[in-house]
mmCIF file of C-alpha atoms in Angstrom:
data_model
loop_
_atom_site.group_PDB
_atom_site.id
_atom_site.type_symbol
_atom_site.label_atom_id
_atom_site.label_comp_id
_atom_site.label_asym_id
_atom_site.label_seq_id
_atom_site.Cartn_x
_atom_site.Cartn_y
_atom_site.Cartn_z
ATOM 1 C CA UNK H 1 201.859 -124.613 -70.387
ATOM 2 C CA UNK H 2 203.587 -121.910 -71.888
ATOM 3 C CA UNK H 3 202.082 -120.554 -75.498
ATOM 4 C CA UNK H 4 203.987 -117.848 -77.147
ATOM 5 C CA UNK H 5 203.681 -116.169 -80.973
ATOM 6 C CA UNK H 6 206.201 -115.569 -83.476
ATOM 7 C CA UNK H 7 207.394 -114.130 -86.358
ATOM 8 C CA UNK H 8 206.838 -111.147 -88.434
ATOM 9 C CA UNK H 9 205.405 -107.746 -86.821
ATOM 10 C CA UNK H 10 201.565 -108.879 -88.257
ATOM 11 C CA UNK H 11 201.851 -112.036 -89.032
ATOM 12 C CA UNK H 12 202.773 -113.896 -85.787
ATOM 13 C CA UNK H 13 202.574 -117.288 -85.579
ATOM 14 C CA UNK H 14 200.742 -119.676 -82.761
ATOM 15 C CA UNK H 15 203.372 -121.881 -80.296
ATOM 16 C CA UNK H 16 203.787 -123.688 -77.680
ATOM 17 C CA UNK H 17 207.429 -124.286 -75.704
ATOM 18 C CA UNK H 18 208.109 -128.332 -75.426
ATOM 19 C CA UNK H 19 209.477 -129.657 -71.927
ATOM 20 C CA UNK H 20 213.441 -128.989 -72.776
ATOM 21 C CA UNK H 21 211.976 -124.955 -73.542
ATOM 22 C CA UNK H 22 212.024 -125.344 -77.286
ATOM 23 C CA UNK H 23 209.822 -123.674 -79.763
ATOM 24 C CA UNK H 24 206.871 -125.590 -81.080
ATOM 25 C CA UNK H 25 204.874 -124.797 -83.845
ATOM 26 C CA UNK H 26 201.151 -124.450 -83.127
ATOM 27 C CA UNK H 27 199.361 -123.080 -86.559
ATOM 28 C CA UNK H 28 198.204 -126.686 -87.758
ATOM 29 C CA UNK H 29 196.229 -126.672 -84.504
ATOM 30 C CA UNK H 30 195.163 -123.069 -83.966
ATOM 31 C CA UNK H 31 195.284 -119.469 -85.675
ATOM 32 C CA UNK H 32 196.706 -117.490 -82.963
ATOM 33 C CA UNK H 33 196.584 -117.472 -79.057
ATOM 34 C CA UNK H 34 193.292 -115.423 -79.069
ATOM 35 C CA UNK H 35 190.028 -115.544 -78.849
ATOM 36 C CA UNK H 36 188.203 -118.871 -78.104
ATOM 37 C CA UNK H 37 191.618 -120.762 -77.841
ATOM 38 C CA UNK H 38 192.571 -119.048 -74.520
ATOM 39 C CA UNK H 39 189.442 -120.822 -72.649
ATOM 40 C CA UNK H 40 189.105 -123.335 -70.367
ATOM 41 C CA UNK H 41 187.831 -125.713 -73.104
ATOM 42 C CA UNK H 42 190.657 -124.173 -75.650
ATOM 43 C CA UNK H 43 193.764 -124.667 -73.679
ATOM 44 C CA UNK H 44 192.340 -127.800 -72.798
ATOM 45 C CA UNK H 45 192.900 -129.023 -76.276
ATOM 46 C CA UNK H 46 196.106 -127.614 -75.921
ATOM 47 C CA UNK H 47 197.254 -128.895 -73.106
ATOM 48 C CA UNK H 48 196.424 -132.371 -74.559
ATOM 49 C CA UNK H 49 198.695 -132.332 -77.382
ATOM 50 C CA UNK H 50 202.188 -133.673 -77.081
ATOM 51 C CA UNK H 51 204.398 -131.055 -77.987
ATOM 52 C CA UNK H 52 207.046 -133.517 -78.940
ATOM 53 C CA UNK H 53 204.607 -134.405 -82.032
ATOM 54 C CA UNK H 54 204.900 -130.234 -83.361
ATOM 55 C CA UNK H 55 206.876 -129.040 -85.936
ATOM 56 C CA UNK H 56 209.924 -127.633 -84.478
ATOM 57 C CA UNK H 57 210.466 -123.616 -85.199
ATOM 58 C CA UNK H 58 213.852 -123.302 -86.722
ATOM 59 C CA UNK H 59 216.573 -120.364 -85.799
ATOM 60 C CA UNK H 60 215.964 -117.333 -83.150
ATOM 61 C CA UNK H 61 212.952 -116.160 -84.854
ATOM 62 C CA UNK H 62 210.878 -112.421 -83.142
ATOM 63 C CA UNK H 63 208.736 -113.498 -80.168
ATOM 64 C CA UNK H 64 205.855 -111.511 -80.860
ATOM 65 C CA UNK H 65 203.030 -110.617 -78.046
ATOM 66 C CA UNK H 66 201.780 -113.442 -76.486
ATOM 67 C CA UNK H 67 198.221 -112.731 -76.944
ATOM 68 C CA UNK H 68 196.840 -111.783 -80.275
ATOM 69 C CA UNK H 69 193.760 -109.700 -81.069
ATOM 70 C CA UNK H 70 193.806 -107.351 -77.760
ATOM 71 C CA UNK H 71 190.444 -106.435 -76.768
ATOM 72 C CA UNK H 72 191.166 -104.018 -74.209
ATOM 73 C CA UNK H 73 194.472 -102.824 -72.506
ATOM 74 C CA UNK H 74 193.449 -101.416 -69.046
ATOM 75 C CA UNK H 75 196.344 -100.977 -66.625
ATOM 76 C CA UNK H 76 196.107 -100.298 -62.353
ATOM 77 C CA UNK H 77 198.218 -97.504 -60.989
ATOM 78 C CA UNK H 78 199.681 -97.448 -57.603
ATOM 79 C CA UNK H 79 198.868 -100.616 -56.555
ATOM 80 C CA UNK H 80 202.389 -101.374 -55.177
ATOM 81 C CA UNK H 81 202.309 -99.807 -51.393
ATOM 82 C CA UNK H 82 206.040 -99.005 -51.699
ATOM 83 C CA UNK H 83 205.995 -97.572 -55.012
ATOM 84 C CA UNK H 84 202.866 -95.053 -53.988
ATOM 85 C CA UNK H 85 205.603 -94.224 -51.120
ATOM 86 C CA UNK H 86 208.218 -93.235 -53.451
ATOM 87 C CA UNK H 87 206.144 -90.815 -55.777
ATOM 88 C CA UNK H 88 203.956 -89.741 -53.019
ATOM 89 C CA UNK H 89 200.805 -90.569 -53.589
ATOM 90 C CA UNK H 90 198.088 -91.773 -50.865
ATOM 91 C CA UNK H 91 197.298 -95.358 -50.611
ATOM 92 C CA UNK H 92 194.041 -95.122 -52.875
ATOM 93 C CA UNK H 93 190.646 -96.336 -52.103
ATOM 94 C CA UNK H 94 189.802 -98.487 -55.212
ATOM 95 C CA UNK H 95 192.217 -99.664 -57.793
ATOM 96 C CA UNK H 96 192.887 -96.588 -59.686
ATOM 97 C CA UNK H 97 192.445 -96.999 -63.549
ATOM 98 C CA UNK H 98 193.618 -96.230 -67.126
ATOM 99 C CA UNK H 99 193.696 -97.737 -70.358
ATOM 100 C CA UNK H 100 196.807 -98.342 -73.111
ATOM 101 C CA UNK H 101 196.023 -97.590 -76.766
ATOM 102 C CA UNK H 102 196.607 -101.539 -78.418
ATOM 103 C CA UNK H 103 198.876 -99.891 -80.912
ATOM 104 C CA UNK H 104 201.289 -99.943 -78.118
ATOM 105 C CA UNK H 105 201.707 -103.587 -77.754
ATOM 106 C CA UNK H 106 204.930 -105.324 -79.051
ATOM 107 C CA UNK H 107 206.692 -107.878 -78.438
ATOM 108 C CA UNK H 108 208.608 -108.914 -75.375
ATOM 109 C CA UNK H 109 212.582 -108.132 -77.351
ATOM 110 C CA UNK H 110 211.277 -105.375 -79.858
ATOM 111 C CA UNK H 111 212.613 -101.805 -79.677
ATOM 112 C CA UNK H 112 210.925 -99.280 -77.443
ATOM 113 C CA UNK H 113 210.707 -95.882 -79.461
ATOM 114 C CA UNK H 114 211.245 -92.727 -77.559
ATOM 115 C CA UNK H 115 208.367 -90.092 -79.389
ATOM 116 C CA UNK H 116 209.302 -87.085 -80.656
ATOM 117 C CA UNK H 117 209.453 -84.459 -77.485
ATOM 118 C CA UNK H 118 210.375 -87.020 -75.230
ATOM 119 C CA UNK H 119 212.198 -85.992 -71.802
ATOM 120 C CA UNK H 120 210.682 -88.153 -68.787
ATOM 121 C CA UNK H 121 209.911 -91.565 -70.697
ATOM 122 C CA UNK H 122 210.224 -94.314 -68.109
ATOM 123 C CA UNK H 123 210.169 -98.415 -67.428
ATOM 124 C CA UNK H 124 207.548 -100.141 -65.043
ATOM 125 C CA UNK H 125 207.866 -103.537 -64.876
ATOM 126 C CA UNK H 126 204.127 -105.511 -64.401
ATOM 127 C CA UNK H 127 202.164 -108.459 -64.126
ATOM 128 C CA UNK H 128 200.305 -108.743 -67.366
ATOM 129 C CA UNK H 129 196.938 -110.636 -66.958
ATOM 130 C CA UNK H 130 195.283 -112.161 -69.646
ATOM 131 C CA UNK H 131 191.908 -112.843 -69.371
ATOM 132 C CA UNK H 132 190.457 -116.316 -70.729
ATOM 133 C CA UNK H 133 186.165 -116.460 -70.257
ATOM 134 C CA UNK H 134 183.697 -113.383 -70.450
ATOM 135 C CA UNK H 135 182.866 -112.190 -67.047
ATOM 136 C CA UNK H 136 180.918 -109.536 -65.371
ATOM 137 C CA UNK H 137 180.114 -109.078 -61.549
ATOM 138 C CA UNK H 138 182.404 -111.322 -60.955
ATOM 139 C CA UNK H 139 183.604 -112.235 -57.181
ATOM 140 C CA UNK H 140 186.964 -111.945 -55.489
ATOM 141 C CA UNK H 141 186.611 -115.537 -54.404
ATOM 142 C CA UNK H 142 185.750 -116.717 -58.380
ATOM 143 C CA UNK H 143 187.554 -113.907 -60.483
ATOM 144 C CA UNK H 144 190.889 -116.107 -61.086
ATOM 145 C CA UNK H 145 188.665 -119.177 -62.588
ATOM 146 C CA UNK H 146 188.001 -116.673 -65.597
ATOM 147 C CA UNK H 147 191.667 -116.252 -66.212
ATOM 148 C CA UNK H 148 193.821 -117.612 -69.060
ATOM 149 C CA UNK H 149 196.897 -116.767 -67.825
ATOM 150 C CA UNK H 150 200.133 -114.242 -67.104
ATOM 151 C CA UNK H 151 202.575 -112.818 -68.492
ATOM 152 C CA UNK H 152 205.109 -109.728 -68.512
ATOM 153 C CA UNK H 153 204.384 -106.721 -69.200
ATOM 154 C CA UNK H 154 206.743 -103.508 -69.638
ATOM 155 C CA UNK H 155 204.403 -100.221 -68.737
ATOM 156 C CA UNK H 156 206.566 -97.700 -70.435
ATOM 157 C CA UNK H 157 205.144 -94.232 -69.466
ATOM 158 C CA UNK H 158 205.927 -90.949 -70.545
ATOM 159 C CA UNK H 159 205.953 -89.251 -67.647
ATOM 160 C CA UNK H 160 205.598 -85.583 -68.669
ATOM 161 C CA UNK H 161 202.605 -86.541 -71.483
ATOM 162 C CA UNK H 162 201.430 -88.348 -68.500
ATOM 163 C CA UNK H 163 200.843 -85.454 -65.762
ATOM 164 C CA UNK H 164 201.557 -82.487 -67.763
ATOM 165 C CA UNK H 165 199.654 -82.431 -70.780
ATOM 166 C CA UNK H 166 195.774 -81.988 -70.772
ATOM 167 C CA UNK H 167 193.695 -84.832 -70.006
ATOM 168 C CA UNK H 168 194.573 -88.390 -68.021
ATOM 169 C CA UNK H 169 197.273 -90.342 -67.680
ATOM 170 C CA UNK H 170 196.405 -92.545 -71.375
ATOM 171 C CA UNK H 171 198.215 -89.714 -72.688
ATOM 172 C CA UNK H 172 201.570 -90.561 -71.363
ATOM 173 C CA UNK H 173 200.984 -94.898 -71.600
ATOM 174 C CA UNK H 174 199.898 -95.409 -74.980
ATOM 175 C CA UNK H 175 202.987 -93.822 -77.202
ATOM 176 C CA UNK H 176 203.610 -96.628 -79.913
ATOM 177 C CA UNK H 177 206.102 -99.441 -78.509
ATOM 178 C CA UNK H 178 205.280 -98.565 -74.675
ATOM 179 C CA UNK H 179 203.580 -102.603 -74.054
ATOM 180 C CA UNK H 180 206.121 -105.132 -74.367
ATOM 181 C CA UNK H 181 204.352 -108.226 -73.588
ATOM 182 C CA UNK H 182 205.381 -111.523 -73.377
ATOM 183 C CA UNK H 183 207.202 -113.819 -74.076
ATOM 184 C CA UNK H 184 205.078 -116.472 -73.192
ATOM 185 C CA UNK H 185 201.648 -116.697 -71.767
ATOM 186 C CA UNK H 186 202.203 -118.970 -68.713
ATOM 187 C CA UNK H 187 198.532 -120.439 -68.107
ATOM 188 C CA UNK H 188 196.955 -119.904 -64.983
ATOM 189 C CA UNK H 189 197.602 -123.689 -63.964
ATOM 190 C CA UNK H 190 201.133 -123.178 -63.691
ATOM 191 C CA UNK H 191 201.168 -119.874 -61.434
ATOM 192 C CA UNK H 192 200.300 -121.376 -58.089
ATOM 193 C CA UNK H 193 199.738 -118.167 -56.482
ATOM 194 C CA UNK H 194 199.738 -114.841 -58.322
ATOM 195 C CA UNK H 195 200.838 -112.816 -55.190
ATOM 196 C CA UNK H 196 203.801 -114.537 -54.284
ATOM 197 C CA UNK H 197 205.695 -113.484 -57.551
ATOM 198 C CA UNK H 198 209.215 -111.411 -57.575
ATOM 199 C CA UNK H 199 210.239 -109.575 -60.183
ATOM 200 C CA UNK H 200 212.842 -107.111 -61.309
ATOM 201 C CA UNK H 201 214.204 -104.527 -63.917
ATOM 202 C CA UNK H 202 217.813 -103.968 -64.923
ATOM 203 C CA UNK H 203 218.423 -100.589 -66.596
ATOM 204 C CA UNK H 204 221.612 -100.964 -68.514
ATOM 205 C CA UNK H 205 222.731 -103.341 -66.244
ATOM 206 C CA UNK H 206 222.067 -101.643 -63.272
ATOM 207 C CA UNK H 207 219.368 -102.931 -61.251
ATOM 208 C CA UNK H 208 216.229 -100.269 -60.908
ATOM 209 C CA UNK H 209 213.008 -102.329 -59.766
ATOM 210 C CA UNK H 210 213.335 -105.072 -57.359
ATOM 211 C CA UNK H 211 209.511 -105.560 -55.985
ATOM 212 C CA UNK H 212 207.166 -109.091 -55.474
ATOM 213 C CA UNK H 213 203.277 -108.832 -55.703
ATOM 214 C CA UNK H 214 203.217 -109.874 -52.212
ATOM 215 C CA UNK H 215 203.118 -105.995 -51.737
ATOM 216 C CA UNK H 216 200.124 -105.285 -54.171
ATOM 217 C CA UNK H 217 197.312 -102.848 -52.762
ATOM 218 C CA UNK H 218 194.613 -104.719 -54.694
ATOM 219 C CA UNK H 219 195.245 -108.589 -55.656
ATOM 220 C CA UNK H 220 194.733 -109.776 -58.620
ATOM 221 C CA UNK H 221 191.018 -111.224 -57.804
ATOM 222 C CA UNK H 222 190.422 -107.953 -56.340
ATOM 223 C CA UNK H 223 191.274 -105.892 -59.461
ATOM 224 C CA UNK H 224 188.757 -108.400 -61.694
ATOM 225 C CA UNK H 225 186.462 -108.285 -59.562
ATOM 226 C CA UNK H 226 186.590 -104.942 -59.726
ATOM 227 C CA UNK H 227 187.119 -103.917 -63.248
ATOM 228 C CA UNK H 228 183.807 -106.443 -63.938
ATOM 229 C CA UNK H 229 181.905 -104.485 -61.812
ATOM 230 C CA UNK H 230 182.065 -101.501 -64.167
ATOM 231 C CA UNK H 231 182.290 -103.267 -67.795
ATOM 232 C CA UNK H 232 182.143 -106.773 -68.874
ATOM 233 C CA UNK H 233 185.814 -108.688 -69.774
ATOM 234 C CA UNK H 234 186.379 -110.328 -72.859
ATOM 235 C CA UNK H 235 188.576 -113.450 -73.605
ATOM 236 C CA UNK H 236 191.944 -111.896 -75.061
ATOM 237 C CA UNK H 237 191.019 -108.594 -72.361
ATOM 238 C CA UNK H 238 194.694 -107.828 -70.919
ATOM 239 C CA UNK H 239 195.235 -106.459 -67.546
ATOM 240 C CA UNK H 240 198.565 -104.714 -66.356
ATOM 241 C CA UNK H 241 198.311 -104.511 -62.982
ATOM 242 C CA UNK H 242 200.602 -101.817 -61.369
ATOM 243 C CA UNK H 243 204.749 -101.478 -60.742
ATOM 244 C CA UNK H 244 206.646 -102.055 -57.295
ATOM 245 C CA UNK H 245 209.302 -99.060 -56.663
ATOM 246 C CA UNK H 246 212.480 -98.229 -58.142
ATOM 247 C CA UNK H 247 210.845 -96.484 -61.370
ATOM 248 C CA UNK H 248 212.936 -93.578 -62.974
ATOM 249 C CA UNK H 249 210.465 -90.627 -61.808
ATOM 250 C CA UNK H 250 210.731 -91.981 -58.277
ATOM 251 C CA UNK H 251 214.692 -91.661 -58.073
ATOM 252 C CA UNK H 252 216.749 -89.411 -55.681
ATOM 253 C CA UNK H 253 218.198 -86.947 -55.636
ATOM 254 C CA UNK H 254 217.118 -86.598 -58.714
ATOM 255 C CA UNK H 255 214.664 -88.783 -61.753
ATOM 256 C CA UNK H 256 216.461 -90.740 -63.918
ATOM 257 C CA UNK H 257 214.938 -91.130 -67.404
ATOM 258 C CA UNK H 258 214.900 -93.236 -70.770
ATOM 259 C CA UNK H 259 217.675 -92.415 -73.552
ATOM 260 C CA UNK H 260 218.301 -93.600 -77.155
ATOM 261 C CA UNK H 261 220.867 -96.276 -76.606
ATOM 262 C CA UNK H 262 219.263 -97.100 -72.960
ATOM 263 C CA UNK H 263 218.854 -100.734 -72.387
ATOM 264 C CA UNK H 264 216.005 -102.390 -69.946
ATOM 265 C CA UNK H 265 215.854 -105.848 -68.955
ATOM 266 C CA UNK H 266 212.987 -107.065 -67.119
ATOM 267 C CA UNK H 267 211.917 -110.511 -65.704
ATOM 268 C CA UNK H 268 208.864 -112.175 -63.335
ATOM 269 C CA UNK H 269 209.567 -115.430 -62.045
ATOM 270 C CA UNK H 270 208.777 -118.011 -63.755
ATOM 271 C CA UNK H 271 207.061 -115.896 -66.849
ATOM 272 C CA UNK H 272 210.271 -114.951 -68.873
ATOM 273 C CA UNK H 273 212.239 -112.091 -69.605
ATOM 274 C CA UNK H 274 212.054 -109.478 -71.804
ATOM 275 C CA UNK H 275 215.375 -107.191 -73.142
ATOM 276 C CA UNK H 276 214.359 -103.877 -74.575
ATOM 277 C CA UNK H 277 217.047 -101.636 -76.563
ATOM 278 C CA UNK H 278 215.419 -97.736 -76.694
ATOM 279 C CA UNK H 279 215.494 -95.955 -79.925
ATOM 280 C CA UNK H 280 214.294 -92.379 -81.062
ATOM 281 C CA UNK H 281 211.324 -90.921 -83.171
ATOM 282 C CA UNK H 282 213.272 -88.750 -85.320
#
C-alpha cells in the first residue's frame, strides 16, 4: 500500500495510490496519514478499502510529505561504509546521531531554499523510516514489527553550518526546505527486505549517488533498536537513516556544492522519486 498527502503547503490532504498508480482520495476515511492511522490496526482499515471505490484526485496536484504531524526527525550519520571512506571518517561504534528541526520537512517536488550565507549546501539521498507503534527497549529481532513504513528522504546539509559553526551537526540539517520526504509512504508489507534497496541521485542530470543499503553499518532493526534504548518512539517518529557515497563534500579533486538553478533528482526502488529545483534566500 502506498499512502501519500496532497495539496496545499498546510492543508494536505490524506491518499492512497489505486493499482494502475492513480491518486485516491482518502479524507472521507481519515484526517491525515498520522497518528493512530499509521498502526497496525490503522492501515489495516486501510488496506481493506477498495481504492477503486475513492474519489479520484483530479489534475497534478503538490504531493506533500507523506507523513503528517512529525514527532521527531532524528537522522544516522555515516552509516554507509563507503561513504565514511570518502569523507574520512572511522567506521563508528554505535549509530552516530542527530536530529532535523520539523520545519524542514517538505514535500518530495517542493523547492529546496539555499539560506542566506550559503557556500557548501549539499544532497544525501536516504531511507526515510516511519515509525507506526510506540516502542522502547525494543529488540533487533522485533524492532521492524513497530514500523509503519518507508519512504525517501532528501538529507540536505549545509555543510559549513554543519562542521564550522559552534555546536553539532543540527546546525547544518535543519535549514528550512532541507527534508524532502515522500512521495508515498510504502508500508512495511510491501518492502520485503529493507537492506536490499538501491538507490540513486542525479544532480542536474549527472549522476552523483549510486549506493544500496546492503552496505549500511547499522540495519535498520539495529538503528531502532538502538534509538529505543535511549528514548521512547512515537507513531508518526521519522527516521533518516544515513547516505551511501557520491555526496558533494566527498568529491575529488575538489567538493562540488548546491547552486540556485541546481537540480537534484533522487529515487529508492520501489518508494518513488523525488525532483528538487534549488532556489535562494535572498
Amino acid at each position: 500500500m502506498k499512502l501519500f498527502r496532497y495539496g496545499a503547503v498546510g492543508a494536505e490532504k490524506p491518499g492512497m495510490l489505486d493499482d494502475d498508480g492513480g491518486l485516491r482520495d482518502l479524507s472521507g476515511i481519515v484526517d491525515d496519514i498520522a497518528g493512530d492511522v499509521l498502526s497496525d490496526a490503522g492501515l489495516e482499515k486501510l488496506r481493506a478499502l477498495d481504492p477503486a471505490t475513492l474519489p479520484q484526485v483530479d489534475g497534478t496536484p503538490r504531493i506533500g510529505p507523506c507523513v503528517g504531524r512529525i514527532g521527531k526527525f532524528c537522522c544516522i550519520g555515516l552509516n554507509y561504509s563507503d561513504h565514511a571512506a570518502e569523507t574520512g571518517a572511522a567506521i563508528p561504534d554505535h549509530p552516530i546521531l542527530f536530529m532535523k528541526a520539523t520545519s524542514a520537512v517538505v514535500g518530495p517536488n517542493d523547492d529546496v531554499i539555499l539560506p542566506r550565507g550559503s557556500t557548501h549546501s549539499d544532497w544525501e539521498v536516504e531511507l526515510g523510516v516511519v515509525i507506526g507503534k510506540t516502542v522502547k527497549y525494543v529488540s533487533a529481532d522485533d524492532a521492524l514489527a513497530h514500523v509503519a513504513g518507508y519512504c525517501v528522504i532528501n538529507d540536505v546539509s549545509e555543510r559549513h553550518f554543519q562542521t564550522q559553526l559552534s555546536g553539532n551537526w543540527t546546525k547544518g540539517k535543519s535549514c528550512d526546505t532541507f527534508g524532502p520526504t515522500g512521495p508515498w509512504l510504502v508500508t512495511r508489507d510491501e518492502v520485503e527486505n529493507p537492506q536490499a534497496l538501491a538507490m540513486h541521485l542525479d544532480v542536474n542530470g549527472k549522476r552523483m549517488q549510486t549506493g544500496n543499503t546492503d552496505t549500511m553499518i547499522f540495519t535498520v532493526a539495529q538503528i531502532i533498536e538502538h534509538l529505543s534504548s535511549l528514548f521512547t518512539l512515537y507513531p508518526g517518529d521519522v527516521i533518516s537513516t544515513g547516505t551511501p557515497p557520491g555526496v558533494g563534500m566527498g568529491m575529488k579533486p575538489d567538493p562540488v556544492y548546491l547552486k540556485k538553478g541546481d537540480v537534484m533528482e533522487l529515487s529508492i526502488d520501489g518508494l518513488g522519486t523525488q525532483k528538487q529545483s534549488v532556489g535562494q534566500d535572498a
